[in-house]
Coordinates of C-alpha atoms in Angstrom, one line a residue:
Chain A
M214 CA 109.2 128.2 90.2
R215 CA 111.2 131.2 88.9
F216 CA 113.0 131.4 92.5
R217 CA 114.3 128.0 92.2
R218 CA 117.4 128.8 89.9
L219 CA 118.0 132.2 91.5
A220 CA 118.3 130.4 95.0
A221 CA 120.3 127.5 93.6
T222 CA 122.6 129.8 91.9
V223 CA 123.1 131.9 94.9
A224 CA 123.6 128.8 97.1
L225 CA 126.2 127.7 94.9
V226 CA 128.1 130.7 95.0
W227 CA 128.0 130.9 98.7
L228 CA 129.0 127.4 99.0
A229 CA 132.1 128.3 97.0
L230 CA 132.9 131.2 99.2
A231 CA 132.6 129.1 102.2
T232 CA 134.8 126.3 100.5
L233 CA 137.4 128.4 98.8
G234 CA 137.2 131.6 100.8
P235 CA 139.6 130.9 103.9
L236 CA 142.3 129.9 101.6
L237 CA 142.2 133.2 100.1
A238 CA 142.1 134.7 103.5
P239 CA 145.2 137.6 103.9
Y240 CA 145.4 136.8 107.8
S241 CA 145.0 134.2 110.4
Y242 CA 141.6 134.6 112.2
R243 CA 143.2 135.0 115.3
A244 CA 146.0 137.4 114.6
Q245 CA 145.7 140.6 116.3
D246 CA 146.8 143.9 114.8
R247 CA 147.2 145.7 118.2
D248 CA 147.9 149.2 116.4
L249 CA 144.7 149.1 114.5
I250 CA 141.9 148.5 116.9
L251 CA 138.4 149.1 115.3
H252 CA 140.2 150.6 112.1
A253 CA 138.1 151.4 109.2
P254 CA 138.3 149.7 105.7
C255 CA 141.7 150.8 104.3
M256 CA 144.0 149.4 101.5
R257 CA 147.3 150.9 103.3
C258 CA 146.7 151.2 106.9
G259 CA 150.6 151.5 107.4
M260 CA 153.6 149.5 107.7
T261 CA 154.7 146.3 109.4
A262 CA 157.8 145.9 111.0
D263 CA 159.5 144.3 107.9
G264 CA 158.0 147.0 105.6
A265 CA 155.3 145.5 104.0
A266 CA 151.9 147.4 103.7
R267 CA 149.0 146.4 106.0
A268 CA 145.8 146.1 104.2
H269 CA 142.4 145.4 105.9
W270 CA 139.6 145.6 103.2
L271 CA 136.9 145.3 105.5
G272 CA 138.3 147.0 108.7
T273 CA 139.5 145.5 112.1
D274 CA 137.3 144.6 114.9
D275 CA 137.5 145.3 118.5
L276 CA 140.4 143.1 119.1
G277 CA 142.2 144.4 116.0
R278 CA 141.8 141.5 113.9
D279 CA 141.3 141.3 110.0
V280 CA 137.3 141.2 109.5
L281 CA 137.6 139.9 105.8
S282 CA 139.9 137.1 107.2
R283 CA 137.3 136.1 109.7
L284 CA 134.4 136.7 107.7
L285 CA 135.6 134.0 105.1
L286 CA 136.3 131.4 107.9
G287 CA 133.1 132.3 109.6
T288 CA 131.0 131.9 106.4
R289 CA 132.6 128.5 106.2
I290 CA 131.7 127.7 109.9
S291 CA 128.2 129.2 109.7
L292 CA 127.0 127.4 106.6
T293 CA 128.4 124.0 107.8
L294 CA 126.8 124.3 110.9
A295 CA 123.6 125.4 109.3
I296 CA 123.7 122.6 106.8
A297 CA 124.3 120.1 109.7
M298 CA 121.5 121.4 111.7
A299 CA 118.9 121.3 108.8
G300 CA 120.7 118.1 107.5
G301 CA 120.1 116.3 111.1
A302 CA 116.2 117.5 111.4
L303 CA 115.6 116.2 107.9
A304 CA 117.6 112.9 108.9
I305 CA 114.7 112.2 111.3
A306 CA 111.8 114.0 109.6
V307 CA 111.9 112.1 106.4
P308 CA 112.1 108.5 107.6
V309 CA 109.6 108.9 110.0
G310 CA 107.3 110.8 107.7
L311 CA 107.6 108.4 104.9
W312 CA 107.4 105.2 107.0
S313 CA 104.2 106.6 109.2
A314 CA 102.5 106.9 105.7
V315 CA 102.8 103.3 104.8
S316 CA 102.9 101.6 108.3
P317 CA 100.7 102.1 111.4
A318 CA 103.3 100.6 113.4
V319 CA 105.7 103.8 112.8
D320 CA 102.3 106.2 112.6
V321 CA 101.2 106.2 115.9
P322 CA 104.6 106.3 117.9
G323 CA 105.7 109.1 115.5
R324 CA 102.6 111.1 115.9
I325 CA 102.9 110.9 119.9
A326 CA 106.6 111.6 119.7
G327 CA 106.1 114.6 117.3
E328 CA 103.4 115.9 119.8
V329 CA 105.7 115.6 123.0
V330 CA 108.6 117.3 121.0
R331 CA 106.8 120.2 119.9
G332 CA 105.4 121.1 123.3
L333 CA 109.1 121.2 125.1
P334 CA 110.4 124.7 125.5
W335 CA 113.6 124.0 123.5
I336 CA 115.5 127.2 124.2
F337 CA 115.2 126.6 128.1
V338 CA 116.6 122.8 127.3
L339 CA 119.5 124.4 125.3
L340 CA 120.4 126.8 128.0
A341 CA 120.3 123.7 130.5
V342 CA 122.4 121.8 128.3
R343 CA 124.9 124.6 128.0
S344 CA 124.9 124.8 131.7
A345 CA 125.6 121.1 132.1
L346 CA 128.8 121.2 129.8
P347 CA 132.0 122.8 131.2
L348 CA 132.4 126.5 130.5
N349 CA 135.7 125.4 128.3
A350 CA 133.8 122.7 126.4
S351 CA 135.5 122.0 123.3
P352 CA 133.5 123.6 119.8
V353 CA 133.2 120.3 118.5
T354 CA 131.2 119.4 121.8
L355 CA 129.0 122.4 121.6
V356 CA 128.5 122.2 117.9
L357 CA 127.3 118.6 118.4
A358 CA 125.0 119.7 121.1
L359 CA 123.5 122.4 119.1
V360 CA 123.1 120.1 116.0
T361 CA 121.4 117.5 118.3
I362 CA 119.0 119.8 119.9
F363 CA 118.0 121.5 116.8
A364 CA 117.3 118.4 115.0
A365 CA 115.3 117.1 118.1
A366 CA 113.6 120.1 118.4
T367 CA 112.4 120.9 114.5
W368 CA 111.9 117.3 112.9
A369 CA 108.3 117.2 114.1
V370 CA 106.7 119.5 111.9
P371 CA 108.4 118.7 108.5
A372 CA 107.8 115.0 109.4
W373 CA 104.0 115.8 109.8
I374 CA 103.8 117.5 106.6
F375 CA 105.6 114.7 104.6
R376 CA 103.3 112.1 105.9
G377 CA 100.3 114.3 105.2
T378 CA 101.8 114.3 101.6
A379 CA 102.7 110.8 101.4
R380 CA 99.5 109.7 102.4
A381 CA 97.6 111.8 99.8
L382 CA 100.0 110.2 97.5
M383 CA 99.1 106.5 98.7
Q384 CA 95.5 107.3 97.4
R385 CA 96.6 107.6 93.5
E386 CA 96.1 105.0 91.0
F387 CA 99.8 104.5 90.4
M388 CA 100.2 103.6 94.1
A389 CA 97.0 101.3 94.1
A390 CA 98.5 99.6 91.1
A391 CA 102.0 99.3 92.7
R392 CA 100.5 97.9 95.7
A393 CA 98.2 95.4 93.7
L394 CA 101.2 94.1 91.9
G395 CA 102.4 93.2 95.4
A396 CA 105.2 95.9 95.8
S397 CA 106.8 96.0 99.4
R398 CA 106.6 99.0 101.6
R399 CA 110.2 99.6 101.1
Y400 CA 109.7 99.6 97.4
L401 CA 106.9 101.8 97.7
I402 CA 109.0 104.4 99.6
Y403 CA 112.0 104.1 97.6
R404 CA 110.4 103.9 94.0
H405 CA 107.2 106.0 94.4
L406 CA 106.9 108.2 97.4
W407 CA 110.6 109.6 97.9
P408 CA 110.8 111.1 94.2
N409 CA 107.3 112.4 94.5
L410 CA 108.3 114.1 97.8
Q411 CA 111.5 115.5 97.0
P412 CA 110.5 119.0 96.0
L413 CA 108.8 119.2 99.2
V414 CA 111.9 117.9 101.1
W415 CA 114.2 120.4 99.3
T416 CA 111.7 123.1 100.3
Y417 CA 111.9 122.2 103.9
F418 CA 115.6 122.1 103.9
A419 CA 115.7 125.7 102.9
F420 CA 113.0 126.6 105.8
L421 CA 115.2 124.4 108.1
F422 CA 118.6 126.2 107.2
I423 CA 117.2 129.8 107.3
A424 CA 116.0 128.7 111.0
A425 CA 119.3 127.4 111.7
A426 CA 121.4 130.2 110.3
L427 CA 119.1 132.7 112.1
A428 CA 119.2 130.5 115.4
E429 CA 123.0 130.6 115.4
V430 CA 123.1 134.2 115.2
S431 CA 120.7 134.7 118.1
L432 CA 122.5 132.3 120.4
S433 CA 125.9 133.6 119.8
M434 CA 124.2 137.0 120.8
I435 CA 123.3 135.7 124.3
G436 CA 127.1 133.7 124.5
L437 CA 125.8 130.5 123.4
G438 CA 127.2 130.0 120.3
I439 CA 130.6 129.1 118.5
P440 CA 132.8 130.2 121.0
E441 CA 135.6 132.5 120.4
P442 CA 138.3 132.9 119.0
L443 CA 136.9 130.8 116.0
P444 CA 134.6 133.1 113.9
S445 CA 131.2 132.5 113.0
L446 CA 128.7 135.0 111.5
G447 CA 126.9 134.8 114.8
N448 CA 129.6 135.4 117.0
M449 CA 131.0 138.2 114.7
L450 CA 127.8 140.0 115.3
A451 CA 127.5 139.5 118.8
V452 CA 130.1 142.6 119.7
L453 CA 127.3 144.5 118.4
R454 CA 125.6 144.0 121.9
N455 CA 127.0 147.2 122.4
P456 CA 124.8 149.0 119.7
S457 CA 127.1 152.3 119.7
L458 CA 129.7 150.3 117.9
I459 CA 127.2 150.1 114.8
Q460 CA 127.4 153.8 114.6
H461 CA 131.1 154.1 114.9
A462 CA 132.4 150.8 113.0
W463 CA 129.7 150.2 110.4
W464 CA 131.8 147.6 108.7
L465 CA 131.2 145.4 111.7
L466 CA 127.9 144.8 110.2
A467 CA 129.6 142.7 107.2
P468 CA 128.5 139.3 108.4
L469 CA 124.9 140.4 107.3
G470 CA 126.1 141.4 104.1
V471 CA 126.6 137.6 103.6
L472 CA 123.9 136.4 105.4
L473 CA 120.9 138.7 104.3
P474 CA 121.2 137.7 100.3
L475 CA 121.6 134.2 100.9
L476 CA 118.8 133.9 103.3
T477 CA 116.4 136.2 101.3
C478 CA 116.9 134.1 98.2
L479 CA 116.1 130.9 100.1
N480 CA 113.3 132.3 101.8
L481 CA 111.8 133.6 98.2
Y482 CA 112.2 130.1 96.9
A483 CA 111.0 128.3 99.9
F484 CA 107.9 130.7 100.1
S485 CA 106.8 130.3 96.6
E486 CA 107.5 126.5 96.7
S487 CA 105.5 125.9 99.8
R488 CA 102.5 128.0 98.1
R489 CA 102.8 126.0 94.9
L490 CA 103.1 122.6 97.0
S491 CA 100.3 123.4 99.3
G492 CA 97.7 124.9 96.9
Chain B
M161 CA 84.1 114.1 123.6
L162 CA 86.4 112.9 126.2
A163 CA 87.5 109.9 124.1
R164 CA 88.6 112.5 121.4
L165 CA 90.4 114.6 123.5
L166 CA 92.0 112.3 125.8
P167 CA 94.4 111.2 122.8
R168 CA 95.6 114.6 122.8
I169 CA 96.2 115.3 126.4
L170 CA 98.4 112.3 126.8
P171 CA 101.4 113.4 124.7
R172 CA 101.1 116.8 126.3
L173 CA 101.2 115.3 129.9
T174 CA 104.3 113.1 128.6
T175 CA 105.9 116.5 127.3
L176 CA 105.7 118.0 130.8
A177 CA 107.1 115.1 132.5
I178 CA 110.2 114.9 130.0
A179 CA 110.7 118.7 130.5
L180 CA 110.8 118.2 133.9
L181 CA 113.4 115.4 133.9
L182 CA 115.2 116.9 131.5
G183 CA 115.7 120.4 133.3
F184 CA 116.0 118.9 136.6
V185 CA 118.8 116.0 135.5
L186 CA 120.7 118.4 133.4
A187 CA 121.0 121.4 135.9
A188 CA 121.9 118.8 138.7
H189 CA 124.6 117.6 136.2
A190 CA 126.1 121.1 135.9
P191 CA 129.6 121.3 137.1
G192 CA 130.1 123.4 140.1
D193 CA 127.2 124.3 142.1
A194 CA 125.6 127.3 143.7
F195 CA 128.5 127.8 146.3
S196 CA 131.5 127.2 144.0
D197 CA 132.1 131.3 144.0
L198 CA 131.9 131.2 147.8
E199 CA 135.1 128.8 147.9
L200 CA 137.2 131.5 146.5
D201 CA 136.1 133.8 149.7
P202 CA 138.6 133.4 152.3
A203 CA 136.0 134.9 154.9
I204 CA 134.0 131.9 154.7
S205 CA 135.1 128.7 156.4
P206 CA 135.3 125.4 154.8
H207 CA 132.8 124.4 157.6
T208 CA 130.2 126.8 157.0
L209 CA 130.3 125.9 153.3
A210 CA 129.9 122.2 154.3
S211 CA 126.8 123.1 156.4
L212 CA 125.3 125.0 153.7
R213 CA 125.9 122.3 151.1
A214 CA 124.5 119.7 153.6
R215 CA 121.3 122.0 153.9
Y216 CA 120.7 123.3 150.4
A217 CA 122.3 120.7 148.1
P218 CA 122.5 117.4 149.8
D219 CA 124.8 114.9 148.6
Q220 CA 122.1 112.5 147.5
P221 CA 121.2 110.6 144.0
V222 CA 119.5 112.8 141.6
G223 CA 116.2 110.5 141.6
Q224 CA 115.9 111.4 145.3
R225 CA 116.6 114.9 144.9
L226 CA 114.0 115.0 142.2
T227 CA 111.2 113.1 144.1
A228 CA 112.3 115.6 147.2
W229 CA 111.7 118.7 144.8
L230 CA 108.7 117.4 143.3
G231 CA 107.1 116.9 146.9
A232 CA 107.9 120.3 148.0
A233 CA 107.1 121.8 144.4
S234 CA 103.5 120.3 144.8
H235 CA 103.1 122.7 147.9
G236 CA 104.2 125.5 145.7
D237 CA 107.9 125.5 147.0
M238 CA 110.4 125.2 144.5
G239 CA 113.5 125.7 146.3
Y240 CA 115.9 128.5 147.2
S241 CA 117.6 130.5 144.6
F242 CA 121.2 131.4 145.8
T243 CA 122.1 133.7 143.0
F244 CA 119.2 136.3 143.9
H245 CA 118.7 135.1 147.6
R246 CA 114.9 134.6 147.2
P247 CA 112.9 131.5 147.0
V248 CA 112.5 130.4 143.5
T249 CA 108.6 130.7 143.7
T250 CA 108.7 134.4 144.7
L251 CA 111.2 135.1 141.7
L252 CA 108.8 133.4 139.1
R253 CA 106.0 135.2 140.6
E254 CA 107.6 138.7 140.3
R255 CA 109.0 138.0 136.6
T256 CA 106.2 135.9 135.1
P257 CA 103.8 139.1 134.6
S258 CA 106.7 140.9 132.6
T259 CA 107.1 137.8 130.1
A260 CA 103.2 137.4 129.9
R261 CA 102.6 140.9 129.1
L262 CA 105.6 140.8 126.5
V263 CA 104.4 137.4 124.8
I264 CA 100.9 138.1 124.9
L265 CA 101.2 141.6 123.3
A266 CA 103.8 140.5 120.7
W267 CA 101.6 137.3 119.6
L268 CA 98.5 139.7 119.4
L269 CA 100.1 142.2 117.4
A270 CA 101.9 139.6 115.0
W271 CA 98.5 137.7 114.3
S272 CA 96.1 140.6 114.0
L273 CA 99.0 142.4 111.4
G274 CA 99.0 139.0 109.7
V275 CA 95.6 138.5 109.3
G276 CA 94.8 141.9 108.5
L277 CA 97.8 142.2 105.7
A278 CA 96.6 138.6 104.4
G279 CA 92.8 139.7 104.0
W280 CA 94.1 143.0 102.3
A281 CA 96.2 140.8 99.9
V282 CA 93.3 138.3 99.2
L283 CA 90.9 141.4 98.4
S284 CA 93.2 143.4 96.4
R285 CA 94.6 140.4 94.3
S286 CA 92.8 141.8 91.1
T287 CA 93.4 145.6 91.7
A288 CA 96.7 145.9 93.2
G289 CA 99.5 146.3 90.9
A290 CA 102.1 143.6 90.3
V291 CA 104.9 145.5 91.1
L292 CA 103.2 146.4 94.7
R293 CA 102.6 142.8 95.2
S294 CA 105.8 141.3 94.4
S295 CA 107.6 144.2 96.4
L296 CA 105.3 142.7 99.5
V297 CA 106.8 139.2 98.9
L298 CA 110.3 140.7 98.8
A299 CA 109.8 142.4 101.7
T300 CA 108.5 139.5 103.4
S301 CA 111.2 137.5 102.7
A302 CA 114.0 140.1 103.5
L303 CA 112.3 140.5 106.8
A304 CA 112.1 136.8 107.6
S305 CA 115.8 136.6 106.8
L306 CA 116.8 139.2 109.4
P307 CA 118.2 137.5 112.7
L308 CA 115.8 138.5 115.7
A309 CA 119.0 139.9 117.6
M310 CA 119.6 142.4 115.0
L311 CA 116.0 143.7 115.0
A312 CA 116.5 144.1 118.8
I313 CA 119.9 146.0 118.3
A314 CA 118.3 148.1 115.7
A315 CA 115.3 148.9 118.0
L316 CA 118.0 149.8 120.6
L317 CA 119.7 152.0 118.3
W318 CA 117.0 153.8 116.6
A319 CA 114.3 153.9 118.8
P320 CA 113.7 157.2 120.6
V321 CA 115.1 156.7 124.3
Q322 CA 111.7 157.4 125.8
W323 CA 110.2 154.2 124.2
L324 CA 113.0 151.9 125.7
P325 CA 111.0 149.6 128.6
S326 CA 113.5 149.6 131.5
L327 CA 113.5 153.6 131.3
L328 CA 109.6 153.3 131.4
M329 CA 109.5 151.4 134.8
A330 CA 106.8 153.2 137.0
P331 CA 108.5 154.5 140.5
D332 CA 107.3 151.5 142.3
N333 CA 108.9 149.3 139.9
T334 CA 106.0 147.8 138.3
P335 CA 106.8 147.2 134.7
T336 CA 104.4 148.8 131.9
W337 CA 103.5 147.6 128.9
P338 CA 106.7 146.6 126.6
W339 CA 105.5 148.1 123.4
L340 CA 109.1 148.1 122.0
P341 CA 110.1 144.8 122.6
A342 CA 106.7 143.3 121.8
A343 CA 106.8 145.3 118.2
V344 CA 110.5 143.9 117.6
L345 CA 109.2 140.3 118.6
A346 CA 105.8 140.8 116.3
L347 CA 108.1 142.2 113.4
A348 CA 110.1 138.9 113.4
F349 CA 107.0 136.8 113.5
L350 CA 105.0 138.6 110.8
P351 CA 106.4 136.9 107.8
L352 CA 105.2 133.8 109.3
T353 CA 101.8 134.8 110.3
Y354 CA 101.3 136.6 107.0
L355 CA 102.3 134.1 105.0
Q356 CA 100.1 131.4 106.9
C357 CA 97.2 133.5 106.9
A358 CA 97.7 134.1 103.2
N359 CA 97.7 130.7 102.1
A360 CA 94.9 129.7 104.2
L361 CA 92.7 132.7 103.1
A362 CA 93.7 132.0 99.6
L363 CA 92.4 128.2 99.7
A364 CA 89.2 129.2 101.5
W365 CA 88.6 131.9 98.8
E366 CA 88.6 129.5 96.2
K367 CA 85.8 127.3 97.6
D368 CA 82.2 127.1 96.5
F369 CA 80.6 128.5 99.3
V370 CA 82.7 132.1 98.6
L371 CA 81.3 132.1 95.0
T372 CA 77.9 131.1 96.3
A373 CA 78.1 134.2 98.7
L374 CA 79.4 136.3 96.2
S375 CA 77.1 135.8 93.7
Q376 CA 74.3 136.4 96.4
G377 CA 75.5 139.9 96.3
H378 CA 77.6 140.2 99.5
R379 CA 80.3 142.8 99.4
P380 CA 83.9 140.7 98.9
R381 CA 84.8 142.0 102.6
Y382 CA 81.8 140.7 104.1
V383 CA 82.3 137.2 102.5
L384 CA 85.9 137.1 103.4
W385 CA 85.7 138.0 107.1
R386 CA 82.2 136.2 107.8
H387 CA 82.7 133.0 105.4
A388 CA 86.3 132.3 104.5
F389 CA 87.9 133.3 107.5
P390 CA 86.3 131.1 110.1
N391 CA 87.1 128.1 107.7
T392 CA 90.8 129.2 108.3
W393 CA 90.7 128.6 111.9
D394 CA 91.2 125.0 111.6
T395 CA 94.6 125.1 110.2
L396 CA 95.5 128.5 111.9
L397 CA 94.6 127.5 115.5
P398 CA 97.6 125.1 116.1
L399 CA 99.8 127.3 114.3
A400 CA 98.7 130.3 116.8
A401 CA 99.5 127.8 119.6
L402 CA 102.8 126.9 118.3
T403 CA 103.6 130.4 117.7
F404 CA 102.8 131.2 121.2
A405 CA 105.7 128.6 122.3
Q406 CA 108.2 130.1 119.8
L407 CA 107.3 133.5 121.0
L408 CA 108.2 132.3 124.7
A409 CA 111.5 131.1 123.3
D410 CA 112.4 133.8 121.3
A411 CA 111.3 136.5 124.3
V412 CA 114.6 134.9 125.8
I413 CA 116.9 136.9 123.4
V414 CA 114.7 139.8 123.4
E415 CA 114.5 140.2 127.1
T416 CA 118.4 139.8 127.4
L417 CA 119.2 142.5 124.8
L418 CA 116.3 144.6 125.3
N419 CA 116.8 144.5 129.4
W420 CA 113.2 143.5 130.1
P421 CA 113.2 141.9 133.2
G422 CA 111.2 138.5 132.5
I423 CA 111.7 135.0 132.9
G424 CA 114.0 134.5 129.8
Q425 CA 116.4 137.0 131.4
L426 CA 116.3 135.1 134.6
A427 CA 117.0 132.0 132.8
V428 CA 120.0 133.3 131.2
T429 CA 121.4 134.3 134.6
A430 CA 120.5 131.1 136.1
V431 CA 122.1 129.1 133.8
T432 CA 125.4 130.9 134.1
E433 CA 125.0 130.6 137.7
H434 CA 124.3 126.9 138.0
D435 CA 121.1 127.8 139.9
V436 CA 119.6 124.3 139.6
P437 CA 116.5 125.0 141.7
L438 CA 115.8 128.0 139.5
V439 CA 116.5 126.3 136.2
A440 CA 114.5 123.6 136.9
G441 CA 111.5 125.8 138.2
L442 CA 111.8 127.7 135.0
V443 CA 111.7 124.8 132.8
L444 CA 108.5 123.3 134.4
L445 CA 106.6 126.7 134.5
T446 CA 107.5 127.4 130.6
S447 CA 106.6 123.7 129.8
V448 CA 103.3 124.3 131.7
V449 CA 102.4 127.2 130.0
V450 CA 103.3 125.7 126.5
V451 CA 101.1 122.4 127.1
A452 CA 98.3 124.7 128.7
T453 CA 98.5 126.5 125.3
N454 CA 98.2 123.6 123.1
M455 CA 95.6 122.1 124.9
L456 CA 93.6 125.3 124.6
A457 CA 94.1 125.4 121.1
D458 CA 92.9 121.8 120.9
F459 CA 90.1 122.6 122.5
L460 CA 88.9 125.7 120.6
Q461 CA 89.5 123.6 117.4
F462 CA 87.2 121.1 118.6
L463 CA 84.6 123.9 119.2
S464 CA 85.3 125.6 115.8
N465 CA 85.4 122.5 113.6
P466 CA 82.2 120.6 114.1
R467 CA 83.6 117.6 112.0
L468 CA 86.1 116.8 115.0
R469 CA 82.8 116.6 117.3
M470 CA 80.7 114.3 114.9
T471 CA 82.2 110.9 116.2

């Protein structure tokens, strides 16, 4: 309970950062400053040709691009992507979970589909999909592929949990009363099941969001994330595949400064909620 | 018994079929083929190229190629990998033990640590200070927020050089036990296993039979492991199978970053090189492993829960 407000506050601040941040970015995400490759954070890093001072508050990366500007846009791209991935999974999980609680016609196929999906080796499927797309596939295509595969891979577990909780709710007196009064299944879902399930759905949104954000970083590491030159928190960290860069250019770890506080707060919220709701 | 197990086996077999179809069709639709690179080589005549293609990548519909491939695969012949210039079966036979060692070691580490920590947390619930317990919660959440890839890179950076697995290769090129990659994988899964065990144990600890055993004068530790723990298997076994599949997936990242020569590393190469037979072979192998693990978990759950055996 006490983490709900903390998580909501941090999430709102980060969303505001993602919305407004890129507007405040001092440089373009793809502008290169070729004299200042891997330069440490500095307020005055020299002069441009027209005499203005160059400032890189978070230093520059291995191609001389401003880390702060890329971080602001990368935050927007990564958060949007993670929200789309988690939302896509819930868009399947919530209807399947709720309808399988009230209707056996959905229950049996839903359960079989869930079993089938849980057994697939998803990262190998993703690798195969990536190889089927041309090397110069547009970022939009890749994002769509990521969202679809993530949603297809992860909907089964939340749907199963929603179904269990909804079935437990169906045994309660108010549900028996509603059914005795002749309420339709659609009415039961909208009026009774969905409002009661909302805290659980938000908890799973948090879990899925965390999984999606982490997956983006890990996939970028093996070159399967958002393609350069667009920045994302994952592909900004991907240069650290050469670990000696961390020792020489610690400021390249900046994306972790965005990712870790947000995900830790969401984890605290999701863990405490799932414990409260399950026990 | 068969009547109870059959509804569980059928979806697993469907999974297998879908995985196979997906792997093969996707790999077959990939632009370019294993010979695209050879086109750039002026020393190779178009004639040679055409005969190579005719032999190894005949211009047939995907369906026909799939049936031909399945027929051969049933005899243990999964085609020839042009990236590595070896038969796919040989490659998989060489690489599978490395990944098996990595995943099994990580799985054992993550679950034994998770169960142990959760048991300790339940037993010391009344004695441990609030500060210690809330810092454990915070540490778990922070650990669960770290990307696996960053854990691997941190290990690469700060672990002593002797621990790195690729340097531990014996002279005859047989891999040793991958302690460091396994520790990285286990650490990434520890929050999940710890929380699931802690939730399950805390639920079991509230049950009447625990109170009875405690009031009979048994030591709490004995009651926990002898009575409460076996009652969590029903919830934990499917999860244990699920984490095995997830570990297999995450092994791809750890193997690539920490240079452990397993099938995950092979998969990344296969995809970038458009090695269709290798991709299909890998998808088949991994889905067989995942399906087999789930079936084993179903069976163990069946044995551990008498209620499932009743009807």
